[in-house]
Amino acid sequence: MADQTENASHGALLGRFRSELGLTQAALATEAGLDQSRVSRVEKGEITSQAEVEKVLDALTALGSPHARGYKEFAAREWASLPPPSFFNPQRACLEIAEEALGNIEVFLADESRPWPLRRQIERHKDTLIKGATYLQKMNHNIAFIGPIGVGKSTGLSFLFDLLVPPTLASKPIDRPVLETGAGGTTICEVHVKRGPEFGISLLPLPDSDLRDLVSDFCAARWAVLKNELKESVDTPNVSREHDRAIRNMSGLTRRRSTKEGKIEYFDPVTDLVAASASEDEFRTRIFEMMNLPDRTRRELWYDSATRQHPMEWVMKTFREVNNGRLPDVSLPANIDLIIPDFGRSFGEMEISVIDTKGVDDVSVREDLDLRLKDPRTAVVFCTRFNDAPGVTTRSLLQHMQQTYSEPVNTGKVSILALPRADEARAMKDDAGDVAMDDAEGYAFKQMQVENELAGEDLAGVPMVFFNVQSDDPAPVREALFNQFNRMRSTVETRLFDLCAAADEVMKNHEAQALVAAMEEVAERLNSFLETHPTLPARERHAYTEALTTIRSVRYAATLWAATRRNGEWSGLNVVHNIGVGAAKDARQRSDRWFSSLKDYLAVMKGDEGLQLAAKTIDQMGRGAIATRTAFLEAVQRAGMEVYREPLSQSPVWGQCAGEWGAGPGFTGRVAVNLEKWFEQRADLKDKLEDITKTLWDQLVIAPMRRLVAENAPEVSPTGNVIKFPTRAA
């Protein structure tokens, strides 16, 4: 049934089957005709006797286990092409079929007499099958929450996933979240919640260069305000609220409150430090000395029961200390992992990690968020206020997905979570002007409104759920969000079933001349299409246009100020990343008509009665085209970034842009003008990117299609000449 190394996992499953029936080991032993000690050793994985294991399984079956018989068959199965999946993998049946298909493919390919076009097609099916099966075998997924600051994202996911201290340790229910919450600007970095052996916090520190740049921004901002007596405003240069707070805590420069003549006053020690410094450089040096960075080397913190705190209370308090820079041996984090024993065990068979992304404060198309949107194992939840739904950030990122890399919005990858507050849902009105009778009806009104708005923007199909943390049951909301994983996996499962069917059809009909003739005809027609549609249409707009548009739309001048001080590459506004996005967006627009024409062309072929035997081959060509388009757009985005990264980062234009600060209103406009002039002067970079884009088009789109033609074309004759395509009847 299994080798010795697998006995432990087998035993754990048998123990699970027994527990699900509510049986004791003694009762199971009696039914199995074994001593209780033997059953115990089987569940511990110490018994290697297949006969005894099967007795336990037979006993479990007799006692009503819904899994025991199936598991006995599963454990006896030989897996030659794929590693065996988890017994509880929801796509196990699909993987078993894929394993059988791969075995049949190996037998087919071992016979060298098979027609060459069919062998090449089957080899391609094999590679795609293995990739899809590898995706489904893994049970780990992430669910990332994205939204603007202050929307209630951290509070919502805390209540959704029971990241709460016991009610007795909080004066109000809203104070129970382990994650730090507030009016926005509280979470300093991305936070991951995952399962682990014990309660703990692990952090990746901010790279030294990034930390020094951040402190330099803080010092430059404070120096400008205090020395030049600038009035604080949204346009005043500054770091984010959470970074300002952490730097002050790390350096011991927190504001102090006092009461004078009945009035509350705040004293800022930074004021005195600036006054005592002869220059901004000296001020910055003294800040670094006060932060004592060399001693901040601790990366992990683990719960100690000797503290007599509840573990979740310890996690909450320790997270706040790390998040606010209040621990003397911990540096500023780039991301934080909260490790919770048994986290997610009640969520089903998937191993799920929850990601609380850094709130969107200004620019929504950020590199860190793009990574989540593109990760095939991550489901994304766009969080929005109820009254604002779907929200500016949600709209912006949905449009970005659609326009930049052609990601469908209705595949389960994304959903919208609206976070209503008290009485907001009941304030919704129907078409007659009558208010909702209860929250459920208010949710229904809002959902109809959002669906109509998104449909009008060609963004229909995004699932939407609602969660009032103070009154709604989190279980059905969590289940609805987890359904994203099912939809994502079901999409891959459907592709695998289609691939298995296509491969099986080819192998069963390999001797039929009609199949070979149909595939040759498909190859001829596809070749005709490529001959008449070989090139990528002309450029529609420059890649840097996206960056300039983003810069001109920045809400807070301080965002752009921080980017100019880092040569355009900052986490809050990465100009190079935006250039890459612009390159991909242009490539998508240019290729739209080509891919649309190909789709129509394939549809016509599939509708041809004479090509019915090759229908599944045509389907796979269509799916292959989608894959080539995705690869092409991602490659163009990387190319846009790499072409401009070094020349732009080394250009003196950033000094000019940073110098525009303090010259009065219109800072963003002046920066955009300076950059636009620089971009226009670098025609060589535009031409270089265009050449690379065309090369990528040939390599990633046209070449794979030509390989499909070659695979399905007639075999080469003994003289080395290619047999001509059969002439079609008029």
XYZ file of C-alpha atoms in Angstrom, residues 21-718:
698
model
C -17.022 8.787 13.518
C -16.598 9.630 17.203
C -14.989 6.221 17.856
C -12.427 5.270 20.456
C -9.371 3.283 19.460
C -10.740 0.419 21.568
C -14.004 0.295 19.601
C -12.122 0.369 16.296
C -9.735 -2.348 17.510
C -12.664 -4.592 18.407
C -14.205 -4.225 14.934
C -10.820 -4.791 13.274
C -9.956 -7.815 15.405
C -6.743 -6.179 16.660
C -5.345 -5.081 19.996
C -5.894 -1.421 20.837
C -2.116 -0.961 21.005
C -1.839 -2.092 17.375
C -4.467 0.423 16.268
C -2.603 3.117 18.190
C 0.644 2.217 16.434
C -1.096 2.191 13.048
C -2.342 5.746 13.647
C 1.146 6.806 14.736
C 2.625 5.410 11.530
C 4.683 2.784 13.354
C 2.967 -0.241 11.797
C 4.243 -1.215 8.341
C 2.057 -4.297 7.922
C -0.233 -3.730 4.964
C -2.570 -6.451 6.238
C -3.160 -4.681 9.557
C -3.657 -1.300 7.913
C -6.235 -2.835 5.582
C -8.008 -4.417 8.547
C -8.332 -1.001 10.128
C -9.649 0.459 6.862
C -12.153 -2.364 6.443
C -13.319 -1.829 10.030
C -13.729 1.892 9.439
C -15.747 1.133 6.311
C -17.984 -1.252 8.208
C -18.500 1.327 10.961
C -19.720 3.904 8.442
C -16.660 5.967 7.490
C -17.470 7.878 4.281
C -13.780 7.945 3.311
C -12.205 4.637 4.301
C -13.120 2.584 1.207
C -12.094 5.369 -1.155
C -8.848 5.850 0.701
C -8.017 2.135 0.446
C -8.384 2.353 -3.344
C -6.470 5.630 -3.465
C -3.543 4.291 -1.413
C -3.276 1.224 -3.654
C -3.013 3.364 -6.799
C 0.371 3.579 -8.519
C 1.509 7.089 -9.432
C 4.171 6.993 -12.136
C 3.887 10.364 -13.882
C 2.732 12.641 -11.052
C 3.413 12.717 -7.312
C 0.365 11.418 -5.424
C -1.891 14.293 -4.302
C -3.513 14.701 -0.921
C -6.468 12.353 -0.472
C -8.609 15.372 0.365
C -7.489 17.426 -2.617
C -10.782 18.681 -4.146
C -9.364 18.019 -7.626
C -8.120 14.501 -6.806
C -10.426 12.860 -9.371
C -9.111 15.201 -12.054
C -5.511 14.423 -11.074
C -6.208 10.692 -11.239
C -7.530 11.144 -14.778
C -4.475 13.260 -15.641
C -2.199 10.515 -14.279
C -3.936 7.944 -16.482
C -3.713 10.254 -19.497
C 0.007 10.821 -18.933
C 0.540 7.064 -18.681
C -1.260 6.546 -21.978
C 0.799 9.333 -23.518
C 4.047 7.645 -22.482
C 2.910 4.405 -24.129
C 1.891 6.286 -27.274
C 5.185 8.160 -27.541
C 7.214 4.997 -26.954
C 6.024 3.738 -30.345
C 8.212 5.578 -32.847
C 5.986 4.519 -35.729
C 3.331 7.029 -34.703
C 2.837 9.875 -37.225
C 5.162 12.774 -36.495
C 2.456 15.490 -36.354
C 0.505 13.450 -33.811
C 3.621 12.779 -31.689
C 4.461 16.480 -31.515
C 0.914 17.393 -30.582
C 0.804 14.740 -27.855
C 4.160 15.912 -26.490
C 2.751 19.422 -26.234
C -0.344 18.101 -24.452
C 1.923 16.245 -22.043
C 3.848 19.384 -21.068
C 0.659 21.385 -20.544
C -0.929 18.562 -18.534
C 2.016 18.406 -16.164
C 1.953 22.178 -15.596
C -1.768 22.180 -14.836
C -1.518 19.142 -12.586
C 1.355 20.714 -10.651
C -0.842 23.728 -9.940
C -3.735 21.583 -8.694
C -1.557 19.290 -6.579
C -0.565 22.162 -4.325
C -3.125 23.011 -1.660
C -1.621 26.304 -0.515
C -3.168 29.625 -1.520
C -3.059 33.255 -0.401
C -5.953 35.653 -0.016
C -4.809 39.274 -0.251
C -6.894 42.217 0.933
C -6.362 45.467 -0.979
C -7.970 48.813 -0.285
C -7.456 52.490 0.525
C -6.238 53.514 3.966
C -8.964 54.036 6.550
C -11.468 51.770 4.807
C -11.538 49.252 7.675
C -9.571 46.552 5.858
C -7.500 45.388 8.855
C -10.542 45.429 11.144
C -12.618 43.476 8.648
C -10.125 40.681 8.058
C -9.441 40.428 11.820
C -13.107 39.635 12.464
C -13.379 37.435 9.378
C -10.500 35.176 10.406
C -10.936 35.281 14.187
C -7.750 37.264 14.729
C -9.193 38.581 17.979
C -8.340 38.702 21.649
C -10.948 37.150 23.977
C -13.946 39.439 24.673
C -12.943 39.703 28.339
C -9.691 41.448 27.364
C -11.329 44.258 25.375
C -13.597 46.987 26.668
C -15.516 47.079 23.366
C -15.903 44.463 20.596
C -14.299 46.839 18.093
C -11.113 46.812 20.235
C -10.578 43.045 19.855
C -8.592 42.852 16.547
C -5.025 41.577 16.818
C -4.029 43.742 13.855
C -3.590 47.387 14.728
C -6.564 49.421 13.600
C -7.486 53.082 13.597
C -8.507 55.898 11.322
C -6.035 54.837 8.610
C -2.282 55.014 8.286
C -1.710 52.457 11.042
C -0.158 49.377 9.391
C 3.426 50.143 8.449
C 3.934 47.334 5.935
C 2.392 44.238 4.396
C 1.314 41.681 7.024
C 1.023 37.921 6.408
C -0.993 35.674 8.721
C -0.047 32.007 8.447
C -0.081 28.713 10.284
C 2.922 27.761 12.420
C 4.063 25.575 15.310
C 3.526 28.254 17.977
C 2.488 31.870 18.450
C 5.091 34.234 17.096
C 6.020 37.209 14.949
C 8.660 37.079 12.243
C 9.734 40.107 10.269
C 11.837 40.988 7.261
C 13.585 44.291 8.006
C 13.570 47.161 5.581
C 16.830 47.131 3.567
C 19.410 49.487 5.026
C 19.420 51.761 1.961
C 15.626 52.061 2.008
C 15.612 52.782 5.742
C 18.202 55.514 5.348
C 16.267 57.057 2.456
C 13.132 57.052 4.596
C 14.861 58.729 7.548
C 16.426 61.242 5.147
C 12.926 62.097 3.903
C 11.744 62.567 7.476
C 14.684 64.862 8.250
C 14.347 66.852 5.028
C 10.635 67.362 5.666
C 11.060 68.453 9.289
C 13.993 70.697 8.406
C 12.035 72.389 5.598
C 9.022 73.003 7.820
C 10.856 74.192 10.924
C 13.665 76.175 9.281
C 11.597 77.730 6.532
C 8.552 78.106 8.768
C 6.291 76.392 6.255
C 2.715 75.849 7.293
C 1.768 72.186 7.633
C -0.641 71.046 4.898
C -1.345 68.103 2.641
C 1.227 69.540 0.239
C 3.925 69.787 2.892
C 6.777 67.334 2.277
C 6.549 64.506 4.757
C 6.732 60.753 5.213
C 3.577 58.731 5.839
C 1.890 58.903 9.231
C 2.922 55.369 10.137
C 6.562 55.959 9.192
C 6.644 59.297 10.998
C 5.337 57.588 14.125
C 7.838 54.703 13.910
C 10.868 56.942 13.321
C 9.924 59.104 16.291
C 9.539 56.025 18.519
C 12.825 54.508 17.344
C 14.695 57.741 18.024
C 12.870 58.678 21.248
C 11.443 61.830 19.694
C 7.720 61.287 20.299
C 5.581 64.330 20.901
C 4.702 64.946 24.550
C 1.400 66.271 25.802
C 0.967 68.715 28.659
C -1.815 70.836 30.105
C -1.285 74.548 30.541
C -3.978 76.809 31.914
C -6.559 74.153 31.165
C -5.456 73.756 27.550
C -3.747 70.708 26.062
C -0.448 71.504 24.381
C 1.979 69.284 22.512
C 5.737 69.613 22.674
C 7.713 68.270 19.709
C 11.341 67.461 20.687
C 12.245 67.477 16.986
C 11.848 71.251 17.105
C 14.641 71.581 19.644
C 16.847 69.094 17.791
C 16.514 71.066 14.564
C 17.281 74.297 16.408
C 20.413 72.716 17.920
C 21.706 71.423 14.559
C 23.890 73.569 12.327
C 22.760 71.845 9.137
C 20.326 69.302 7.806
C 23.198 66.806 7.534
C 23.970 67.198 11.223
C 20.278 66.865 12.108
C 20.038 63.659 10.085
C 23.243 62.245 11.613
C 21.921 62.829 15.121
C 18.632 61.102 14.273
C 20.532 58.027 13.038
C 22.597 57.977 16.225
C 19.465 58.137 18.370
C 17.859 55.272 16.438
C 20.787 52.976 17.326
C 20.404 50.904 14.164
C 23.353 48.495 14.771
C 21.540 47.000 17.782
C 18.279 46.425 15.921
C 18.989 42.892 14.739
C 16.104 40.853 16.136
C 13.970 39.151 13.493
C 11.744 36.744 15.453
C 9.659 37.031 18.611
C 7.946 34.027 20.194
C 5.237 33.754 22.803
C 6.340 32.718 26.288
C 3.589 31.290 28.502
C 5.500 32.613 31.523
C 4.119 36.062 30.669
C 0.697 34.731 31.740
C -0.863 36.625 28.880
C -3.414 35.053 26.589
C -1.475 34.134 23.410
C -3.635 36.359 21.196
C -3.242 39.232 23.634
C 0.536 38.773 23.399
C 0.350 38.756 19.583
C -1.752 41.944 19.594
C 0.544 43.845 21.964
C 3.772 42.618 20.368
C 2.512 43.414 16.876
C 1.769 46.968 17.967
C 5.258 47.302 19.420
C 6.847 46.121 16.160
C 4.461 48.104 13.959
C 5.203 51.342 15.833
C 8.960 50.929 16.236
C 8.806 50.632 20.019
C 11.163 47.656 20.497
C 14.814 48.686 20.943
C 16.241 45.602 19.198
C 13.826 45.489 16.216
C 14.311 47.494 13.031
C 11.680 48.967 10.760
C 9.938 46.035 8.991
C 9.458 45.586 5.259
C 6.862 42.901 5.998
C 5.601 41.091 9.092
C 4.468 37.491 9.512
C 1.983 36.679 12.258
C 2.319 32.985 13.056
C -0.747 31.385 14.642
C -0.943 27.652 15.519
C -3.760 25.891 13.663
C -4.602 29.060 11.730
C -6.935 28.066 8.921
C -7.598 24.498 10.079
C -11.313 25.279 10.214
C -11.259 26.726 6.687
C -11.325 23.371 4.891
C -8.596 21.382 3.176
C -6.695 24.358 1.750
C -3.663 25.800 3.515
C -4.494 29.492 3.386
C -2.376 32.493 4.285
C -4.032 35.894 4.697
C -2.258 39.017 3.438
C -3.093 42.503 4.680
C -1.489 44.755 2.076
C -0.314 48.263 2.838
C -3.239 50.635 2.348
C -3.505 52.630 -0.872
C -2.924 56.264 0.024
C -2.539 57.821 -3.399
C -1.349 55.828 -6.431
C -3.158 52.481 -6.705
C -1.124 50.850 -9.501
C 1.816 49.813 -7.314
C 4.429 47.178 -7.922
C 3.659 45.272 -4.692
C -0.042 45.099 -5.568
C 0.759 44.014 -9.129
C 2.610 41.015 -7.720
C -0.550 39.943 -5.900
C -2.756 40.519 -8.913
C -0.518 38.383 -11.127
C 0.186 35.566 -8.683
C -1.895 32.552 -9.857
C -2.110 31.199 -6.295
C -3.454 34.415 -4.762
C -7.095 35.451 -4.615
C -7.563 39.202 -4.263
C -10.278 40.926 -2.228
C -10.854 44.604 -2.987
C -12.080 46.316 0.175
C -14.274 49.399 -0.016
C -16.528 51.501 2.150
C -20.160 50.565 1.706
C -21.305 53.996 0.535
C -18.356 54.361 -1.863
C -18.589 50.864 -3.400
C -17.040 49.791 -5.681
C -14.586 52.574 -4.835
C -11.917 54.446 -6.781
C -9.129 51.997 -5.890
C -11.190 48.964 -6.920
C -12.171 50.525 -10.236
C -8.610 51.598 -10.972
C -7.123 48.162 -10.327
C -9.856 46.276 -12.188
C -9.284 48.499 -15.222
C -5.543 48.017 -14.826
C -5.949 44.223 -14.895
C -8.112 44.381 -17.968
C -6.117 46.953 -19.927
C -2.573 45.958 -19.040
C -2.450 42.173 -19.114
C -5.895 41.077 -20.268
C -6.782 39.401 -16.979
C -10.493 38.457 -16.961
C -12.266 39.798 -13.877
C -14.835 36.993 -13.626
C -12.626 33.913 -13.105
C -12.573 33.980 -9.292
C -9.311 35.882 -9.130
C -10.941 38.957 -7.578
C -13.953 39.884 -5.483
C -15.253 43.008 -3.751
C -15.790 43.233 0.003
C -17.943 46.166 1.074
C -17.606 47.095 4.746
C -20.789 48.813 5.926
C -21.093 50.595 9.244
C -24.145 50.923 11.442
C -27.349 51.855 9.578
C -25.597 52.446 6.223
C -27.241 49.443 4.565
C -30.713 50.384 5.798
C -30.318 53.864 4.341
C -30.276 52.401 0.809
C -33.352 53.120 -1.309
C -35.053 51.172 -4.078
C -36.253 52.628 -7.384
C -39.439 53.872 -5.742
C -37.468 55.749 -3.100
C -38.348 53.397 -0.242
C -35.561 52.624 2.218
C -34.395 49.046 2.827
C -36.307 47.108 5.442
C -33.186 45.413 6.801
C -29.455 45.059 6.147
C -29.917 42.148 3.740
C -32.200 44.212 1.509
C -29.801 47.143 1.706
C -26.976 44.844 0.606
C -29.093 43.663 -2.330
C -29.804 47.267 -3.413
C -26.128 48.171 -3.227
C -25.074 45.053 -5.122
C -27.448 45.827 -7.995
C -26.108 49.372 -8.115
C -22.455 48.252 -8.190
C -23.099 45.510 -10.747
C -24.760 48.012 -13.093
C -21.879 50.461 -12.731
C -19.218 47.836 -13.404
C -21.140 46.341 -16.321
C -21.194 49.805 -17.888
C -17.394 49.818 -17.706
C -17.088 46.302 -19.199
C -16.128 44.915 -15.774
C -19.122 42.676 -15.153
C -18.835 39.421 -13.247
C -16.911 40.440 -10.125
C -18.420 38.707 -7.047
C -19.434 41.031 -4.213
C -19.966 40.360 -0.509
C -20.793 42.516 2.497
C -19.555 42.350 6.070
C -20.545 44.538 8.992
C -18.013 43.576 11.663
C -20.385 44.520 14.470
C -23.429 42.513 13.395
C -22.773 40.037 10.557
C -21.790 36.386 10.920
C -18.290 36.014 9.427
C -18.693 32.332 8.414
C -20.818 32.803 5.233
C -18.729 35.810 4.188
C -15.524 33.835 4.618
C -17.019 30.936 2.669
C -17.977 33.275 -0.171
C -14.441 34.647 -0.331
C -12.924 31.168 -0.239
C -15.113 30.260 -3.191
C -12.621 32.283 -5.214
C -10.101 29.471 -4.794
C -12.664 26.947 -5.996
C -13.328 29.009 -9.112
C -9.625 29.512 -9.791
C -8.914 25.806 -9.392
C -12.007 24.782 -11.344
C -10.778 26.831 -14.298
C -7.522 24.843 -14.340
C -9.444 21.600 -13.755
C -11.642 22.236 -16.795
C -8.561 22.849 -18.929
C -7.037 19.576 -17.757
C -10.200 17.619 -18.566
C -10.220 19.181 -22.049
C -6.546 18.365 -22.529
C -7.063 14.754 -21.474
C -9.989 14.456 -23.880
C -8.003 16.039 -26.728
C -5.013 13.752 -26.166
C -7.259 10.704 -25.879
C -9.026 11.559 -29.118
C -5.756 11.878 -31.002
C -4.357 8.622 -29.600
C -7.532 6.641 -30.291
C -7.739 7.903 -33.875
C -4.040 7.911 -34.704
C -4.491 5.405 -37.539
C -7.354 7.317 -39.145
C -6.158 9.094 -42.250
C -9.112 11.458 -41.907
C -7.714 12.790 -38.613
C -4.289 13.359 -40.118
C -5.836 15.053 -43.137
C -7.984 17.287 -40.908
C -4.973 18.333 -38.844
C -2.990 19.054 -42.005
C -5.854 21.184 -43.266
C -5.939 23.077 -39.959
C -2.202 23.639 -40.286
C -2.582 24.978 -43.814
C -5.306 27.418 -42.820
C -3.431 28.598 -39.727
C -0.375 29.082 -41.922
C -2.456 31.208 -44.276
C -3.588 33.339 -41.361
C 0.004 33.881 -40.202
C 1.108 34.774 -43.712
C -1.521 37.511 -43.913
C -1.236 38.652 -40.242
C 2.482 38.431 -39.437
C 3.343 41.751 -37.856
C 2.384 43.694 -34.760
C 0.398 46.832 -35.649
C 2.028 50.227 -35.197
C 2.579 51.742 -31.770
C -0.460 53.614 -30.478
C 1.153 55.524 -27.610
C 4.511 55.807 -25.894
C 5.182 53.681 -22.840
C 6.117 56.696 -20.719
C 2.697 58.280 -21.302
C 1.310 56.114 -18.497
C 3.946 57.421 -16.068
C 3.229 61.048 -16.978
C -0.520 60.482 -16.611
C 0.027 58.942 -13.182
C 2.270 61.811 -12.071
C -0.255 64.427 -13.155
C -3.005 62.624 -11.237
C -1.092 62.347 -7.939
C -3.273 63.700 -5.119
C -0.543 64.513 -2.629
C 2.512 66.420 -3.780
C 4.461 64.741 -0.970
C 4.029 61.415 -2.797
C 5.773 62.768 -5.872
C 8.360 64.574 -3.724
C 9.391 61.252 -2.160
C 9.679 59.647 -5.624
C 11.865 62.444 -7.000
C 14.276 61.967 -4.087
C 14.702 58.293 -5.089
C 15.238 58.789 -8.823
C 11.658 57.811 -9.511
C 11.670 54.388 -7.842
C 9.683 54.484 -4.616
C 7.185 51.993 -3.239
C 4.402 54.589 -3.218
C 5.105 55.820 -6.766
C 7.467 53.848 -8.996
C 7.865 55.712 -12.281
C 9.822 52.860 -13.866
C 7.053 50.406 -12.979
C 4.513 52.756 -14.542
C 6.575 52.887 -17.727
C 6.428 49.094 -17.845
C 2.667 49.213 -17.311
C 2.403 51.730 -20.154
C 4.432 49.473 -22.459
C 2.177 46.505 -21.693
C -0.971 48.586 -22.099
C 0.178 49.786 -25.526
C 1.126 46.229 -26.544
C -2.303 45.002 -25.525
C -4.086 47.681 -27.543
C -1.905 46.989 -30.574
C -2.488 43.242 -30.422
C -6.235 43.344 -29.704
C -7.292 43.193 -33.338
C -4.777 40.439 -34.172
C -5.969 38.139 -31.384
C -9.603 38.937 -32.120
C -9.055 38.009 -35.777
C -7.347 34.773 -34.763
C -10.227 33.896 -32.425
C -12.735 34.432 -35.258
C -10.556 32.461 -37.666
C -10.367 29.492 -35.295
C -14.134 29.658 -34.705
C -14.740 29.404 -38.456
C -12.453 26.379 -38.680
C -14.161 24.693 -35.751
C -17.513 25.200 -37.442
C -16.281 23.490 -40.623
C -17.851 20.008 -40.777
C -14.809 18.692 -42.621
C -12.585 19.558 -39.658
C -14.691 18.063 -36.860
C -12.059 15.425 -36.108
C -9.617 18.231 -35.318
C -12.081 20.272 -33.208
C -10.236 19.663 -29.938
C -6.939 20.522 -31.615
C -8.463 23.842 -32.672
C -9.663 24.448 -29.100
C -6.158 23.884 -27.786
C -4.808 26.336 -30.359
C -7.179 28.968 -28.974
C -6.053 28.304 -25.410
C -2.447 28.376 -26.541
C -3.020 31.787 -28.113
C -4.308 33.135 -24.789
C -1.165 31.842 -23.061
C 1.115 33.424 -25.662
C -0.641 36.747 -25.250
C -0.150 36.692 -21.478
C 3.533 35.827 -21.884
C 3.961 38.560 -24.500
C 2.385 41.308 -22.383
C 4.374 40.363 -19.270
C 7.605 40.322 -21.282
C 6.851 43.735 -22.802
C 6.207 45.150 -19.326
C 9.579 43.872 -18.107
C 11.252 45.219 -21.243
C 9.778 48.685 -20.731
C 11.121 48.783 -17.187
C 14.587 47.542 -18.119
C 15.025 49.825 -21.133
C 14.298 52.953 -19.085
C 15.500 51.954 -15.598
C 19.223 52.713 -15.827
C 19.134 55.791 -18.111
C 16.342 57.337 -16.046
C 17.853 56.549 -12.641
C 21.197 58.061 -13.652
C 19.737 61.157 -15.268
C 20.168 64.597 -13.673
C 16.489 65.210 -14.425
C 15.624 63.968 -10.936
C 17.709 66.681 -9.350
C 15.820 69.208 -11.438
C 12.494 67.649 -10.429
C 13.325 67.590 -6.720
C 14.464 71.192 -7.012
C 10.996 72.214 -8.157
C 9.791 71.810 -4.574
C 9.272 75.098 -2.799
C 8.691 77.112 -5.979
C 5.008 77.537 -5.208
C 1.882 75.701 -6.370
C 2.105 73.437 -9.405
C 4.891 71.114 -8.245
C 3.423 68.022 -9.941
C 2.904 69.886 -13.207
C 6.489 71.156 -13.259
C 7.862 67.682 -12.551
C 5.731 66.219 -15.350
C 7.002 68.865 -17.794
C 10.643 68.169 -16.890
C 10.183 64.439 -17.312
C 8.242 64.788 -20.555
C 11.091 66.837 -22.040
C 13.582 64.184 -20.966
C 11.489 61.365 -22.443
C 11.076 63.200 -25.739
C 14.817 63.808 -25.971
C 15.543 60.104 -25.531
C 14.156 58.898 -28.848
C 16.797 56.167 -28.744
C 15.017 54.540 -25.816
C 11.666 54.669 -27.600
C 13.212 52.985 -30.639
C 14.999 50.403 -28.511
C 11.793 49.446 -26.720
C 9.942 49.251 -30.025
C 12.573 46.897 -31.478
C 12.408 44.682 -28.397
C 8.591 44.671 -28.500
C 8.585 43.510 -32.110
C 11.166 40.833 -31.330
C 9.081 39.617 -28.398
C 6.041 39.519 -30.674
C 7.888 37.276 -33.120
C 9.361 35.078 -30.374
C 6.390 34.718 -28.031
C 3.377 34.923 -30.369
C 4.261 34.217 -33.992
C 6.933 31.558 -33.376
C 4.686 29.362 -31.170
C 1.943 29.589 -33.795
C 4.382 28.588 -36.527
C 5.450 25.643 -34.397
C 1.803 24.570 -34.261
C 1.725 24.736 -38.068
C 4.895 22.659 -38.302
C 3.591 20.095 -35.815
C 0.426 19.515 -37.798
C 1.934 19.773 -41.281
C 2.625 16.670 -43.417
C 5.752 14.692 -42.612
C 9.003 15.295 -44.449
C 9.570 12.932 -47.363
C 12.673 10.672 -47.562
